Coordinates of C-alpha atoms in Angstrom, one line a residue:
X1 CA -6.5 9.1 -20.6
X2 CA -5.0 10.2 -16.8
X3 CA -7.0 12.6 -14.7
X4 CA -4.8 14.7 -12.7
X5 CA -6.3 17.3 -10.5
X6 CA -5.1 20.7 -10.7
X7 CA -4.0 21.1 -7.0
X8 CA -2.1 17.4 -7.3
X9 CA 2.1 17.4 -7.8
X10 CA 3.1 15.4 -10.6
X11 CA 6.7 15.2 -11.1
X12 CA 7.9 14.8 -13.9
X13 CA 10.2 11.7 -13.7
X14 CA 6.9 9.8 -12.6
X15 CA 5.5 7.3 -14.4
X16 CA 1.8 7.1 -14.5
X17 CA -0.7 4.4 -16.1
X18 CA -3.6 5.1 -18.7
X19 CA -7.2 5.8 -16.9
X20 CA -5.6 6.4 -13.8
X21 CA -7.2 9.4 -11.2
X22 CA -5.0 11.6 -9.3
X23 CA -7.0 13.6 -6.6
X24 CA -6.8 16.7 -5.0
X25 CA -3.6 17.7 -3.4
X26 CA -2.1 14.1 -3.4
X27 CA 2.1 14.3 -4.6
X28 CA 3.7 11.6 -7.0
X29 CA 7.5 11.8 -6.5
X30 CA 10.3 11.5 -9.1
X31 CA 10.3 7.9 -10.5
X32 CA 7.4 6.4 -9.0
X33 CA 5.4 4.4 -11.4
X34 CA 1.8 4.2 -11.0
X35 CA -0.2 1.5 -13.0
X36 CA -2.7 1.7 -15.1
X37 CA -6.8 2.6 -14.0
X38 CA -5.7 2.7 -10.1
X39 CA -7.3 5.5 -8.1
X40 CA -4.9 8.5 -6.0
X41 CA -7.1 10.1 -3.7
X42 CA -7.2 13.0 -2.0
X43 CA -3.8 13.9 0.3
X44 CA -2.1 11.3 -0.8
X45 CA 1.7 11.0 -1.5
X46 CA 3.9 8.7 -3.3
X47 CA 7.9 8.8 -2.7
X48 CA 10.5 8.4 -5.2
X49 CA 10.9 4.9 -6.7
X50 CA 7.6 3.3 -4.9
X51 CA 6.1 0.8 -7.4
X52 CA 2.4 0.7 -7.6
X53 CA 0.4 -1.8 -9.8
X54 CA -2.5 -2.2 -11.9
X55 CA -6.1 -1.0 -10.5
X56 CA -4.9 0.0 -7.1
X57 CA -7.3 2.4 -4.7
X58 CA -5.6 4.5 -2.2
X59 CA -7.5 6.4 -0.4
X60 CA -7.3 9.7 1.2
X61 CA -4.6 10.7 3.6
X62 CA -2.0 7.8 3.0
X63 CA 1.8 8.4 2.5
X64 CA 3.7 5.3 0.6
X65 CA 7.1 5.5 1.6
X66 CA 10.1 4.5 -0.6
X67 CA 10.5 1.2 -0.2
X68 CA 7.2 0.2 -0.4
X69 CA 5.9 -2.2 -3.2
X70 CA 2.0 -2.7 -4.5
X71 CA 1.1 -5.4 -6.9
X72 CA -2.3 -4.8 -8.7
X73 CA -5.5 -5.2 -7.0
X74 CA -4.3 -3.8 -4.0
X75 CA -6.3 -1.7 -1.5
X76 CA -5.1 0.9 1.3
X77 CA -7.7 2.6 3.0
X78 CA -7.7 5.7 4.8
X79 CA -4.8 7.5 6.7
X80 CA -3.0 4.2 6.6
X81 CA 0.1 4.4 7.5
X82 CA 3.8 2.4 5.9
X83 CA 7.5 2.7 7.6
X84 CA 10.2 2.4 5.8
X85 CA 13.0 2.8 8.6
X86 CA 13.3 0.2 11.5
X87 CA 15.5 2.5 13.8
X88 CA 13.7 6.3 12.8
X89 CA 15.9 9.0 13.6
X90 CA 15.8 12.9 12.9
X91 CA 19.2 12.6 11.5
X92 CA 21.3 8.9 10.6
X93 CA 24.2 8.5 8.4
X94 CA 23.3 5.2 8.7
X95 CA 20.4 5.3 7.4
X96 CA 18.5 2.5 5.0
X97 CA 15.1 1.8 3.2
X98 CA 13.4 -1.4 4.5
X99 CA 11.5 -2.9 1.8
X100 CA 8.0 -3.9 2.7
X101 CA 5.6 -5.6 -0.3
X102 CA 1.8 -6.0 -0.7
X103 CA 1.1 -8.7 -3.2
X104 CA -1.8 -8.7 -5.3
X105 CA -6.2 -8.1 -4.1
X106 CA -4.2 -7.5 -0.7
X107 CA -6.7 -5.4 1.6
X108 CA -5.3 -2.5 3.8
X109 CA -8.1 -1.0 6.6
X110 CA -8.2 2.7 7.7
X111 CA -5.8 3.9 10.2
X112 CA -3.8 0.4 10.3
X113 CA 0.2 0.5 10.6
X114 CA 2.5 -1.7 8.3
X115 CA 5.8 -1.9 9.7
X116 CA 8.6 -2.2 6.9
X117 CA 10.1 -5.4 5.8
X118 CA 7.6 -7.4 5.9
X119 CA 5.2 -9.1 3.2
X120 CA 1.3 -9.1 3.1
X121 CA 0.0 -12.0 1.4
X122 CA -1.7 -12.3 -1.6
X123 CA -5.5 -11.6 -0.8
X124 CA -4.7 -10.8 2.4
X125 CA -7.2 -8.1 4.5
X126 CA -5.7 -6.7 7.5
X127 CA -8.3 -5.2 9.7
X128 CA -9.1 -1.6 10.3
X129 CA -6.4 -0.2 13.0
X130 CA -4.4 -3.1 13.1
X131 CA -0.4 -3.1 13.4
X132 CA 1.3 -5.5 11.6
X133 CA 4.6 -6.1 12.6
X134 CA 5.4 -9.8 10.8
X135 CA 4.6 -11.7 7.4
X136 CA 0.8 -12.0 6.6
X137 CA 0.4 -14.8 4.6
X138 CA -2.1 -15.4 1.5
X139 CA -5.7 -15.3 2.3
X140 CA -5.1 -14.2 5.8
X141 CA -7.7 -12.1 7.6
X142 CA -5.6 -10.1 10.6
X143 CA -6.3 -7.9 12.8
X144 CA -5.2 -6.1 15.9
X145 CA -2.5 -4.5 18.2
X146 CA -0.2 -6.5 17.3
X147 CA -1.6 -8.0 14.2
X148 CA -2.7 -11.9 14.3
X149 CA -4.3 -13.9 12.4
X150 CA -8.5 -14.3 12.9
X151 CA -9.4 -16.5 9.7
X152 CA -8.8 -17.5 6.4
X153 CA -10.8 -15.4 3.7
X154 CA -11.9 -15.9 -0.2
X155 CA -10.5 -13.6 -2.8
X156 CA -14.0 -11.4 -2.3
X157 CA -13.1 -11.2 1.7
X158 CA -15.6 -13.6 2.8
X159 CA -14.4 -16.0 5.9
X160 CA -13.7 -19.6 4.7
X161 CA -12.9 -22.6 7.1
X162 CA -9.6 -22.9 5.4
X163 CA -6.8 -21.6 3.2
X164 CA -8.2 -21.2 -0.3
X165 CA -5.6 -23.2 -3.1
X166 CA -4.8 -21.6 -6.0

């Protein structure tokens, strides 16, 4: 069964996975698709197309911009923030999405900055106000203005002397 909160905007082109939780004034554009038991918080919005995974937490105040892809697992914590334009403008004929993807357990801290195109690795954990403006790669713990890499971490975040194998 979904929850959906009465104050949240569902559209109704979206696609939205069994025991999901959709919170308090969050909006889920036309054709996103939102996997199954993930968590929406509160102020949250979803553009058209974005592909979210399996048991994904967002948490409040975070906008997912077309473009952007989540595998399952992933976490985004609060008011963090995705591009999806390399040259912003107010008006550009020009204009295209930048993809950016977040593979799978990948960690997001409050108030950090993912600047489109890139990939963060599998397991990955950026820090807590950190900008990343390149590839993460798996298992990676960043952090930072620009992001760089501290240390490698386990699937459970714990710092490890080097890069777990799969």
């Amino acid at each position: 069964m979904v929850f959906i909160h009465p104050t949240a905007n569902v559209a109704k082109g979206a696609q939205i996975g069994a025991e999901t939780k959709i919170w308090q004034n969050a909006q889920i554009r036309e054709f996103a698709h939102i996997g199954q038991k993930c968590i929406i918080s509160k102020d949250v919005y979803i553009a058209e197309n974005v592909q979210i995974g399996d048991r994904c937490k967002i948490q409040n105040g975070v906008s997912v911009f077309q473009g952007v892809t989540l595998e399952n697992d992933v976490f985004v914590g609060p008011n963090a923030s995705f591009t999806n334009d390399k040259v912003p403008r107010a008006f550009n004929e020009n204009w295209e999405i930048v993809p950016t993807l977040i593979k799978e357990g990948a960690s997001i801290g409050a108030n950090a900055t993912i600047v489109c195109g890139i990939t963060i690795g599998k397991y990955a954990m950026v820090a807590a106000g950190s900008v990343v403006t390149k590839n993460v790669e798996d298992y990676s713990l960043v952090m930072g203005n620009p992001a760089r890499h501290y240390s490698y971490i386990d699937k459970m975040g714990n710092k490890v002397e080097t890069k777990p194998n799969e």
